[in-house]
Amino acid sequence: MSATTTSAPFSRAVVRAMQKLYPKELADNSWDNTGLLLEAPFDPSRRQSNTALLTIDLTKAVADEAIALNSSIVIAYHPIIFRGLKSLTLADTQQQSLLRLASHGISVYSPHTALDAAPGGLGDWLADIVTGTKTVHNGSEADAQLEPASNTKEDDDPFIEKKKRPTFTLQHHPSQPLLHFGKQPTPAEIPLTAPHKRETIKPQSPALASHPGAGMGRIVKFDQPQPLPTLLDRIGKGLNNPKGFPIAIPQEKAIVDIEIRSVGICAGSGSGLLNGLDVDLLFTGEMDHHSALAAIENGRVVISLFHSNSERGFLAEVMLWQLEEAVQEEWGKIRDEEKDNEALQDALADDDFEIAVSEIDRDPYGIVVLKSDADAA
């Protein structure tokens, strides 16, 4: 009789917690692929630490990070498997990451659009940013200007023509916010809260009694019109001071002349959900060229943050704390259920665990800032 094959007990606790917080029923299952995408077998002789690593994209660098941390499971927001696979080989970089993680006993779970739709999920986080109601746990946002994650110098980069001017600096949005633990925010760091009403663009159907108000996208309707510069300030603070983000406005308008009464919100790629919405501002990760043109031709404003930069901050600011509480409960249940399983005694002995946010994960796009001769001198 062969031994029962199972995943690590801690991984199972994390999966239960994810399914409780962001049920698969909330995902757009007509095209999305959510849930446990890789279930790595548990080896008692070489067990992982009780660590879950949160990331938006599961790249080779993030896989290295998970292995270095001896993680039990990776929570990757974007599914690394979207379509059916006929083979798993090392020739494909994504499959290579999956195979490497499996060989180290590390599972992979993806919530994707279930996280978008959940009450208190990504849609509400972006709505909190634009309304100035975002909550930061255990500290406040850094008031210092963020340092660039990397610099591209023309002498070192073969893709930049060798000239003395201009100088290029490549800025990447950080994978985590800078937090000053124990420091109270100054008034200048706190965006003014805007009274508003909030609704879902595409309500969950059928509704889940456990998750009232779930659904894709959010619409914010302000009680009083908001100057666009005020919203830009809120968004900048809410995103922890990025170097910049794209904005499209009607050609006959200037930013200082525009007031916003309503906002349509969608994390990631918002063209499909936001097209045709009767609001003043479309707030999303990315929007295709022609949809953006149509929006400004109809007098609307578009703010796009780069696809995954509209999602990444949620991991450290909200999901980590939600998951810690849920895992605490599920880990206690697993330990109680398996207490008589002799093969798992060592794995169940440790009450402690860690939910970590990737320090490597970042959007593939950064912003190249051209410095003038005077700036470079």
mmCIF file of C-alpha atoms in Angstrom:
data_model
loop_
_atom_site.group_PDB
_atom_site.id
_atom_site.type_symbol
_atom_site.label_atom_id
_atom_site.label_comp_id
_atom_site.label_asym_id
_atom_site.label_seq_id
_atom_site.Cartn_x
_atom_site.Cartn_y
_atom_site.Cartn_z
ATOM 1 C CA MET A 1 0.000 0.000 0.000
ATOM 2 C CA SER A 2 1.539 3.314 -1.042
ATOM 3 C CA ALA A 3 1.826 6.285 1.306
ATOM 4 C CA THR A 4 -0.688 9.081 0.864
ATOM 5 C CA THR A 5 0.719 12.022 -1.089
ATOM 6 C CA THR A 6 -0.270 15.435 0.171
ATOM 7 C CA SER A 7 0.949 19.017 0.158
ATOM 8 C CA ALA A 8 2.539 20.688 3.183
ATOM 9 C CA PRO A 9 0.115 21.254 6.080
ATOM 10 C CA PHE A 10 0.919 24.969 6.155
ATOM 11 C CA SER A 11 0.299 25.259 2.408
ATOM 12 C CA ARG A 12 -3.113 23.698 2.930
ATOM 13 C CA ALA A 13 -3.887 26.260 5.639
ATOM 14 C CA VAL A 14 -2.954 29.091 3.263
ATOM 15 C CA VAL A 15 -5.100 27.646 0.457
ATOM 16 C CA ARG A 16 -8.077 27.404 2.823
ATOM 17 C CA ALA A 17 -7.541 30.997 3.913
ATOM 18 C CA MET A 18 -7.342 32.214 0.299
ATOM 19 C CA GLN A 19 -10.536 30.380 -0.631
ATOM 20 C CA LYS A 20 -12.281 31.863 2.396
ATOM 21 C CA LEU A 21 -11.161 35.436 1.643
ATOM 22 C CA TYR A 22 -11.424 35.331 -2.166
ATOM 23 C CA PRO A 23 -13.644 32.405 -3.242
ATOM 24 C CA LYS A 24 -13.134 31.064 -6.760
ATOM 25 C CA GLU A 25 -16.827 31.724 -7.383
ATOM 26 C CA LEU A 26 -16.003 35.466 -7.468
ATOM 27 C CA ALA A 27 -13.563 35.056 -10.372
ATOM 28 C CA ASP A 28 -14.553 35.536 -13.998
ATOM 29 C CA ASN A 29 -14.350 31.828 -14.736
ATOM 30 C CA SER A 30 -15.365 32.321 -18.375
ATOM 31 C CA TRP A 31 -11.681 32.981 -19.119
ATOM 32 C CA ASP A 32 -9.708 33.205 -15.870
ATOM 33 C CA ASN A 33 -7.737 30.402 -14.211
ATOM 34 C CA THR A 34 -7.695 30.774 -10.439
ATOM 35 C CA GLY A 35 -7.046 28.552 -7.455
ATOM 36 C CA LEU A 36 -4.308 26.068 -6.634
ATOM 37 C CA LEU A 37 -2.268 25.881 -9.854
ATOM 38 C CA LEU A 38 0.659 23.868 -8.492
ATOM 39 C CA GLU A 39 0.338 21.470 -5.570
ATOM 40 C CA ALA A 40 3.821 20.386 -4.553
ATOM 41 C CA PRO A 41 4.138 17.097 -2.640
ATOM 42 C CA PHE A 42 5.183 17.353 1.006
ATOM 43 C CA ASP A 43 8.483 15.707 1.972
ATOM 44 C CA PRO A 44 8.805 15.455 5.790
ATOM 45 C CA SER A 45 12.558 14.969 5.498
ATOM 46 C CA ARG A 46 13.011 18.301 3.683
ATOM 47 C CA ARG A 47 10.145 20.473 4.753
ATOM 48 C CA GLN A 48 9.728 24.148 3.963
ATOM 49 C CA SER A 49 9.368 26.976 6.450
ATOM 50 C CA ASN A 50 5.889 28.216 7.283
ATOM 51 C CA THR A 51 6.203 31.108 4.819
ATOM 52 C CA ALA A 52 3.837 32.292 2.088
ATOM 53 C CA LEU A 53 5.308 34.700 -0.476
ATOM 54 C CA LEU A 54 2.962 37.223 -2.123
ATOM 55 C CA THR A 55 3.703 38.478 -5.638
ATOM 56 C CA ILE A 56 1.869 39.876 -8.643
ATOM 57 C CA ASP A 57 3.909 38.006 -11.276
ATOM 58 C CA LEU A 58 5.710 34.708 -10.793
ATOM 59 C CA THR A 59 8.937 35.364 -12.685
ATOM 60 C CA LYS A 60 12.211 33.444 -12.529
ATOM 61 C CA ALA A 61 13.531 36.073 -10.112
ATOM 62 C CA VAL A 62 10.536 35.646 -7.801
ATOM 63 C CA ALA A 63 10.912 31.856 -7.976
ATOM 64 C CA ASP A 64 14.540 32.314 -6.867
ATOM 65 C CA GLU A 65 13.303 34.496 -4.021
ATOM 66 C CA ALA A 66 10.747 31.897 -2.913
ATOM 67 C CA ILE A 67 13.376 29.153 -2.961
ATOM 68 C CA ALA A 68 15.837 31.317 -1.009
ATOM 69 C CA LEU A 69 13.155 31.964 1.627
ATOM 70 C CA ASN A 70 12.365 28.234 1.745
ATOM 71 C CA SER A 71 8.726 29.208 1.235
ATOM 72 C CA SER A 72 5.940 26.682 1.506
ATOM 73 C CA ILE A 73 3.678 28.410 -1.033
ATOM 74 C CA VAL A 74 3.677 31.343 -3.459
ATOM 75 C CA ILE A 75 0.525 33.419 -3.869
ATOM 76 C CA ALA A 76 0.863 34.825 -7.407
ATOM 77 C CA TYR A 77 -1.940 37.225 -8.298
ATOM 78 C CA HIS A 78 -1.559 36.644 -12.050
ATOM 79 C CA PRO A 79 -2.039 32.971 -13.006
ATOM 80 C CA ILE A 80 1.166 31.469 -14.352
ATOM 81 C CA ILE A 81 -1.002 28.861 -16.123
ATOM 82 C CA PHE A 82 -3.784 30.259 -18.301
ATOM 83 C CA ARG A 83 -4.335 27.583 -20.930
ATOM 84 C CA GLY A 84 -4.119 23.813 -21.069
ATOM 85 C CA LEU A 85 -0.579 22.408 -21.148
ATOM 86 C CA LYS A 86 0.441 19.458 -23.315
ATOM 87 C CA SER A 87 3.885 19.281 -21.765
ATOM 88 C CA LEU A 88 6.047 20.733 -19.004
ATOM 89 C CA THR A 89 9.608 21.420 -20.109
ATOM 90 C CA LEU A 90 12.577 23.532 -19.109
ATOM 91 C CA ALA A 91 12.542 25.261 -22.502
ATOM 92 C CA ASP A 92 9.624 27.477 -21.457
ATOM 93 C CA THR A 93 10.664 30.019 -18.775
ATOM 94 C CA GLN A 94 7.327 29.942 -16.941
ATOM 95 C CA GLN A 95 7.187 26.152 -16.956
ATOM 96 C CA GLN A 96 10.803 26.151 -15.793
ATOM 97 C CA SER A 97 9.796 28.218 -12.753
ATOM 98 C CA LEU A 98 6.940 25.827 -11.975
ATOM 99 C CA LEU A 99 9.182 22.780 -12.242
ATOM 100 C CA ARG A 100 11.845 24.357 -10.040
ATOM 101 C CA LEU A 101 9.287 25.306 -7.397
ATOM 102 C CA ALA A 102 7.763 21.820 -7.453
ATOM 103 C CA SER A 103 11.214 20.280 -6.999
ATOM 104 C CA HIS A 104 11.633 22.405 -3.858
ATOM 105 C CA GLY A 105 8.208 21.479 -2.495
ATOM 106 C CA ILE A 106 6.698 24.958 -3.084
ATOM 107 C CA SER A 107 3.059 25.219 -4.185
ATOM 108 C CA VAL A 108 1.476 28.057 -6.192
ATOM 109 C CA TYR A 109 -1.963 29.629 -5.746
ATOM 110 C CA SER A 110 -3.534 32.362 -7.909
ATOM 111 C CA PRO A 111 -6.582 34.456 -6.870
ATOM 112 C CA HIS A 112 -6.589 36.951 -9.814
ATOM 113 C CA THR A 113 -10.114 38.221 -10.606
ATOM 114 C CA ALA A 114 -11.519 36.738 -7.385
ATOM 115 C CA LEU A 115 -9.326 39.294 -5.619
ATOM 116 C CA ASP A 116 -10.599 42.054 -7.928
ATOM 117 C CA ALA A 117 -14.233 41.289 -7.155
ATOM 118 C CA ALA A 118 -14.046 40.645 -3.407
ATOM 119 C CA PRO A 119 -15.405 43.289 -1.024
ATOM 120 C CA GLY A 120 -12.353 45.019 0.415
ATOM 121 C CA GLY A 121 -10.324 43.687 -2.513
ATOM 122 C CA LEU A 122 -8.469 45.404 -5.324
ATOM 123 C CA GLY A 123 -11.424 47.396 -6.634
ATOM 124 C CA ASP A 124 -12.132 48.871 -3.226
ATOM 125 C CA TRP A 125 -8.432 49.561 -2.589
ATOM 126 C CA LEU A 126 -8.234 51.705 -5.756
ATOM 127 C CA ALA A 127 -11.500 53.406 -4.771
ATOM 128 C CA ASP A 128 -9.998 54.143 -1.358
ATOM 129 C CA ILE A 129 -6.988 55.747 -3.040
ATOM 130 C CA VAL A 130 -9.029 58.049 -5.272
ATOM 131 C CA THR A 131 -11.304 59.073 -2.379
ATOM 132 C CA GLY A 132 -8.516 59.519 0.167
ATOM 133 C CA THR A 133 -9.857 56.793 2.458
ATOM 134 C CA LYS A 134 -6.989 54.313 2.173
ATOM 135 C CA THR A 135 -5.879 52.705 5.425
ATOM 136 C CA VAL A 136 -2.220 51.883 6.043
ATOM 137 C CA HIS A 137 -1.546 49.178 8.637
ATOM 138 C CA ASN A 138 1.127 49.510 11.338
ATOM 139 C CA GLY A 139 2.548 52.781 10.100
ATOM 140 C CA SER A 140 2.280 55.450 7.467
ATOM 141 C CA GLU A 141 3.503 56.005 3.965
ATOM 142 C CA ALA A 142 7.008 57.365 3.615
ATOM 143 C CA ASP A 143 7.199 61.083 3.095
ATOM 144 C CA ALA A 144 10.571 60.822 1.381
ATOM 145 C CA GLN A 145 10.903 60.637 -2.389
ATOM 146 C CA LEU A 146 11.379 57.013 -3.435
ATOM 147 C CA GLU A 147 14.788 56.085 -4.709
ATOM 148 C CA PRO A 148 14.966 54.418 -8.133
ATOM 149 C CA ALA A 149 15.165 50.646 -8.077
ATOM 150 C CA SER A 150 17.811 50.665 -10.789
ATOM 151 C CA ASN A 151 19.701 53.051 -13.022
ATOM 152 C CA THR A 152 20.466 52.606 -16.702
ATOM 153 C CA LYS A 153 23.648 54.385 -17.769
ATOM 154 C CA GLU A 154 24.454 54.780 -21.408
ATOM 155 C CA ASP A 155 28.001 53.458 -20.896
ATOM 156 C CA ASP A 156 26.611 50.175 -19.537
ATOM 157 C CA ASP A 157 23.506 49.635 -21.687
ATOM 158 C CA PRO A 158 24.072 48.255 -25.205
ATOM 159 C CA PHE A 159 20.562 49.322 -26.240
ATOM 160 C CA ILE A 160 21.239 53.043 -25.759
ATOM 161 C CA GLU A 161 23.205 54.858 -28.438
ATOM 162 C CA LYS A 162 26.591 56.070 -27.164
ATOM 163 C CA LYS A 163 26.195 59.837 -26.756
ATOM 164 C CA LYS A 164 27.164 62.155 -23.950
ATOM 165 C CA ARG A 165 23.683 63.693 -23.851
ATOM 166 C CA PRO A 166 20.941 63.137 -22.885
ATOM 167 C CA THR A 167 21.368 61.109 -19.700
ATOM 168 C CA PHE A 168 18.781 58.387 -19.028
ATOM 169 C CA THR A 169 17.531 57.199 -15.668
ATOM 170 C CA LEU A 170 15.192 54.201 -15.502
ATOM 171 C CA GLN A 171 12.714 54.418 -12.630
ATOM 172 C CA HIS A 172 10.727 51.381 -11.437
ATOM 173 C CA HIS A 173 7.842 51.539 -9.021
ATOM 174 C CA PRO A 174 8.901 49.694 -5.836
ATOM 175 C CA SER A 175 7.415 46.284 -5.108
ATOM 176 C CA GLN A 176 6.543 47.387 -1.562
ATOM 177 C CA PRO A 177 5.644 50.707 0.063
ATOM 178 C CA LEU A 178 8.160 52.309 2.381
ATOM 179 C CA LEU A 179 6.692 52.224 5.887
ATOM 180 C CA HIS A 180 7.858 54.106 8.959
ATOM 181 C CA PHE A 181 6.615 51.810 11.707
ATOM 182 C CA GLY A 182 5.413 53.663 14.743
ATOM 183 C CA LYS A 183 5.570 57.065 13.017
ATOM 184 C CA GLN A 184 2.361 59.059 12.858
ATOM 185 C CA PRO A 185 1.571 60.700 9.511
ATOM 186 C CA THR A 186 1.836 64.460 9.242
ATOM 187 C CA PRO A 187 -1.191 66.387 7.933
ATOM 188 C CA ALA A 188 0.564 66.849 4.594
ATOM 189 C CA GLU A 189 0.809 63.065 4.225
ATOM 190 C CA ILE A 190 -2.917 62.462 4.723
ATOM 191 C CA PRO A 191 -5.051 62.933 1.597
ATOM 192 C CA LEU A 192 -8.294 64.766 2.310
ATOM 193 C CA THR A 193 -11.172 62.318 2.511
ATOM 194 C CA ALA A 194 -13.895 62.932 -0.071
ATOM 195 C CA PRO A 195 -17.473 61.968 0.887
ATOM 196 C CA HIS A 196 -18.839 59.725 -1.825
ATOM 197 C CA LYS A 197 -21.104 56.864 -2.796
ATOM 198 C CA ARG A 198 -19.677 53.624 -4.165
ATOM 199 C CA GLU A 199 -21.194 50.907 -6.337
ATOM 200 C CA THR A 200 -20.098 47.856 -8.322
ATOM 201 C CA ILE A 201 -19.908 48.017 -12.127
ATOM 202 C CA LYS A 202 -20.692 44.327 -12.659
ATOM 203 C CA PRO A 203 -22.264 42.804 -9.528
ATOM 204 C CA GLN A 204 -21.524 39.186 -8.694
ATOM 205 C CA SER A 205 -24.139 36.805 -10.121
ATOM 206 C CA PRO A 206 -25.261 34.695 -8.450
ATOM 207 C CA ALA A 207 -24.505 36.683 -5.297
ATOM 208 C CA LEU A 208 -22.539 35.038 -2.472
ATOM 209 C CA ALA A 209 -24.110 35.491 0.947
ATOM 210 C CA SER A 210 -20.636 35.386 2.499
ATOM 211 C CA HIS A 211 -19.388 38.256 0.296
ATOM 212 C CA PRO A 212 -22.164 40.871 -0.096
ATOM 213 C CA GLY A 213 -21.399 43.643 -2.547
ATOM 214 C CA ALA A 214 -18.888 41.585 -4.545
ATOM 215 C CA GLY A 215 -18.384 42.186 -8.237
ATOM 216 C CA MET A 216 -16.033 43.523 -10.886
ATOM 217 C CA GLY A 217 -15.010 47.173 -10.950
ATOM 218 C CA ARG A 218 -16.173 50.106 -8.868
ATOM 219 C CA ILE A 219 -17.907 53.418 -9.552
ATOM 220 C CA VAL A 220 -17.259 56.304 -7.174
ATOM 221 C CA LYS A 221 -19.682 59.246 -7.166
ATOM 222 C CA PHE A 222 -18.440 62.233 -5.158
ATOM 223 C CA ASP A 223 -20.871 64.285 -3.106
ATOM 224 C CA GLN A 224 -19.048 67.398 -4.362
ATOM 225 C CA PRO A 225 -17.005 67.830 -7.593
ATOM 226 C CA GLN A 226 -13.292 67.202 -7.065
ATOM 227 C CA PRO A 227 -10.579 69.245 -8.841
ATOM 228 C CA LEU A 228 -8.465 66.906 -10.983
ATOM 229 C CA PRO A 229 -5.188 68.191 -9.399
ATOM 230 C CA THR A 230 -6.573 67.127 -6.005
ATOM 231 C CA LEU A 231 -7.257 63.616 -7.303
ATOM 232 C CA LEU A 232 -3.777 63.444 -8.835
ATOM 233 C CA ASP A 233 -2.322 64.371 -5.455
ATOM 234 C CA ARG A 234 -4.391 61.683 -3.722
ATOM 235 C CA ILE A 235 -3.366 59.063 -6.264
ATOM 236 C CA GLY A 236 0.304 60.002 -5.960
ATOM 237 C CA LYS A 237 0.209 59.703 -2.166
ATOM 238 C CA GLY A 238 -1.924 56.557 -2.333
ATOM 239 C CA LEU A 239 0.616 54.880 -4.630
ATOM 240 C CA ASN A 240 3.541 55.876 -2.398
ATOM 241 C CA ASN A 241 4.930 58.610 -4.633
ATOM 242 C CA PRO A 242 5.703 57.028 -8.018
ATOM 243 C CA LYS A 243 7.861 59.034 -10.427
ATOM 244 C CA GLY A 244 4.858 59.451 -12.707
ATOM 245 C CA PHE A 245 1.957 57.791 -14.493
ATOM 246 C CA PRO A 246 0.129 58.381 -17.801
ATOM 247 C CA ILE A 247 -2.928 60.613 -18.013
ATOM 248 C CA ALA A 248 -5.142 61.442 -21.021
ATOM 249 C CA ILE A 249 -7.386 64.524 -21.012
ATOM 250 C CA PRO A 250 -9.655 66.112 -23.644
ATOM 251 C CA GLN A 251 -7.541 68.101 -26.096
ATOM 252 C CA GLU A 252 -9.262 71.426 -25.450
ATOM 253 C CA LYS A 253 -8.841 71.170 -21.648
ATOM 254 C CA ALA A 254 -6.056 71.751 -19.121
ATOM 255 C CA ILE A 255 -5.668 69.695 -15.956
ATOM 256 C CA VAL A 256 -6.359 72.697 -13.705
ATOM 257 C CA ASP A 257 -9.689 73.323 -15.472
ATOM 258 C CA ILE A 258 -11.149 69.835 -14.949
ATOM 259 C CA GLU A 259 -13.470 68.776 -12.130
ATOM 260 C CA ILE A 260 -14.376 65.146 -11.476
ATOM 261 C CA ARG A 261 -17.791 64.074 -10.217
ATOM 262 C CA SER A 262 -17.542 60.331 -10.882
ATOM 263 C CA VAL A 263 -14.842 57.712 -11.390
ATOM 264 C CA GLY A 264 -14.924 54.267 -13.034
ATOM 265 C CA ILE A 265 -12.310 51.927 -11.548
ATOM 266 C CA CYS A 266 -10.768 48.681 -12.783
ATOM 267 C CA ALA A 267 -7.444 47.115 -11.756
ATOM 268 C CA GLY A 268 -5.183 45.759 -14.508
ATOM 269 C CA SER A 269 -6.552 46.186 -18.020
ATOM 270 C CA GLY A 270 -9.724 48.255 -17.864
ATOM 271 C CA SER A 271 -10.775 48.727 -21.481
ATOM 272 C CA GLY A 272 -13.415 45.990 -21.554
ATOM 273 C CA LEU A 273 -15.100 46.802 -18.243
ATOM 274 C CA LEU A 274 -14.868 50.603 -18.463
ATOM 275 C CA ASN A 275 -15.735 51.202 -22.144
ATOM 276 C CA GLY A 276 -18.951 53.185 -22.505
ATOM 277 C CA LEU A 277 -19.206 53.948 -18.788
ATOM 278 C CA ASP A 278 -20.828 57.344 -18.137
ATOM 279 C CA VAL A 279 -18.270 58.781 -15.694
ATOM 280 C CA ASP A 280 -15.831 61.698 -15.731
ATOM 281 C CA LEU A 281 -12.646 59.702 -14.995
ATOM 282 C CA LEU A 282 -11.522 56.200 -15.941
ATOM 283 C CA PHE A 283 -8.957 54.961 -13.387
ATOM 284 C CA THR A 284 -7.164 51.740 -14.338
ATOM 285 C CA GLY A 285 -3.873 49.965 -14.914
ATOM 286 C CA GLU A 286 -3.875 50.209 -18.688
ATOM 287 C CA MET A 287 -6.224 51.088 -21.530
ATOM 288 C CA ASP A 288 -5.763 50.441 -25.230
ATOM 289 C CA HIS A 289 -5.043 53.389 -27.535
ATOM 290 C CA HIS A 290 -8.405 53.589 -29.273
ATOM 291 C CA SER A 291 -10.407 53.235 -26.050
ATOM 292 C CA ALA A 292 -8.422 56.086 -24.518
ATOM 293 C CA LEU A 293 -8.994 58.214 -27.632
ATOM 294 C CA ALA A 294 -12.719 57.511 -27.518
ATOM 295 C CA ALA A 295 -12.801 58.445 -23.837
ATOM 296 C CA ILE A 296 -11.167 61.855 -24.236
ATOM 297 C CA GLU A 297 -13.230 62.583 -27.355
ATOM 298 C CA ASN A 298 -16.272 62.131 -25.113
ATOM 299 C CA GLY A 299 -14.876 64.573 -22.561
ATOM 300 C CA ARG A 300 -13.530 61.993 -20.119
ATOM 301 C CA VAL A 301 -10.159 61.704 -18.390
ATOM 302 C CA VAL A 302 -8.112 58.491 -18.317
ATOM 303 C CA ILE A 303 -5.476 57.719 -15.689
ATOM 304 C CA SER A 304 -3.490 54.510 -16.173
ATOM 305 C CA LEU A 305 -0.864 53.314 -13.718
ATOM 306 C CA PHE A 306 0.864 50.603 -15.795
ATOM 307 C CA HIS A 307 -0.889 47.257 -15.557
ATOM 308 C CA SER A 308 0.530 45.658 -12.425
ATOM 309 C CA ASN A 309 1.246 48.945 -10.630
ATOM 310 C CA SER A 310 -2.531 49.224 -10.230
ATOM 311 C CA GLU A 311 -2.375 45.955 -8.260
ATOM 312 C CA ARG A 312 0.995 45.595 -6.548
ATOM 313 C CA GLY A 313 0.544 47.965 -3.590
ATOM 314 C CA PHE A 314 -2.518 46.021 -2.471
ATOM 315 C CA LEU A 315 -0.331 43.061 -1.494
ATOM 316 C CA ALA A 316 1.603 44.819 1.276
ATOM 317 C CA GLU A 317 -1.056 47.292 2.315
ATOM 318 C CA VAL A 318 -4.148 45.073 2.496
ATOM 319 C CA MET A 319 -3.751 41.450 1.434
ATOM 320 C CA LEU A 320 -0.882 40.679 3.816
ATOM 321 C CA TRP A 321 -2.988 41.724 6.795
ATOM 322 C CA GLN A 322 -6.161 40.014 5.594
ATOM 323 C CA LEU A 323 -4.246 36.807 4.946
ATOM 324 C CA GLU A 324 -2.368 36.831 8.258
ATOM 325 C CA GLU A 325 -5.651 36.847 10.170
ATOM 326 C CA ALA A 326 -7.268 34.173 8.005
ATOM 327 C CA VAL A 327 -4.186 31.914 8.017
ATOM 328 C CA GLN A 328 -3.944 32.182 11.810
ATOM 329 C CA GLU A 329 -7.400 30.640 12.064
ATOM 330 C CA GLU A 330 -6.914 27.985 9.370
ATOM 331 C CA TRP A 331 -3.450 26.965 10.607
ATOM 332 C CA GLY A 332 -4.930 26.348 14.062
ATOM 333 C CA LYS A 333 -7.634 24.160 12.515
ATOM 334 C CA ILE A 334 -5.123 22.143 10.432
ATOM 335 C CA ARG A 335 -2.896 21.559 13.454
ATOM 336 C CA ASP A 336 -5.870 20.306 15.449
ATOM 337 C CA GLU A 337 -7.196 18.085 12.636
ATOM 338 C CA GLU A 338 -3.810 16.451 12.014
ATOM 339 C CA LYS A 339 -2.639 16.206 15.640
ATOM 340 C CA ASP A 340 -2.739 12.387 15.584
ATOM 341 C CA ASN A 341 -0.843 12.086 12.293
ATOM 342 C CA GLU A 342 2.600 10.844 13.352
ATOM 343 C CA ALA A 343 4.176 11.655 9.982
ATOM 344 C CA LEU A 344 3.298 15.353 10.367
ATOM 345 C CA GLN A 345 4.290 15.980 13.984
ATOM 346 C CA ASP A 346 7.429 17.971 13.155
ATOM 347 C CA ALA A 347 5.606 20.063 10.552
ATOM 348 C CA LEU A 348 2.763 20.819 12.968
ATOM 349 C CA ALA A 349 4.961 21.675 15.936
ATOM 350 C CA ASP A 350 5.711 25.233 14.846
ATOM 351 C CA ASP A 351 2.870 27.632 15.624
ATOM 352 C CA ASP A 352 4.627 30.590 13.974
ATOM 353 C CA PHE A 353 4.334 31.534 10.317
ATOM 354 C CA GLU A 354 5.144 34.455 8.019
ATOM 355 C CA ILE A 355 3.299 36.128 5.159
ATOM 356 C CA ALA A 356 5.975 37.903 3.106
ATOM 357 C CA VAL A 357 5.676 40.277 0.154
ATOM 358 C CA SER A 358 8.135 39.868 -2.706
ATOM 359 C CA GLU A 359 10.930 42.416 -2.804
ATOM 360 C CA ILE A 360 11.790 41.434 -6.398
ATOM 361 C CA ASP A 361 8.394 41.640 -8.099
ATOM 362 C CA ARG A 362 7.849 44.693 -10.329
ATOM 363 C CA ASP A 363 6.036 45.807 -13.452
ATOM 364 C CA PRO A 364 8.021 45.045 -16.630
ATOM 365 C CA TYR A 365 7.774 48.726 -17.564
ATOM 366 C CA GLY A 366 9.657 51.518 -15.849
ATOM 367 C CA ILE A 367 9.790 55.210 -16.698
ATOM 368 C CA VAL A 368 12.883 56.562 -18.464
ATOM 369 C CA VAL A 369 13.544 60.101 -17.283
ATOM 370 C CA LEU A 370 15.610 62.257 -19.622
ATOM 371 C CA LYS A 371 17.820 64.720 -17.807
ATOM 372 C CA SER A 372 18.862 67.971 -19.434
ATOM 373 C CA ASP A 373 22.474 69.024 -19.809
ATOM 374 C CA ALA A 374 22.080 71.291 -16.783
ATOM 375 C CA ASP A 375 20.599 68.461 -14.679
ATOM 376 C CA ALA A 376 23.327 66.034 -15.718
ATOM 377 C CA ALA A 377 26.171 68.478 -15.053
#
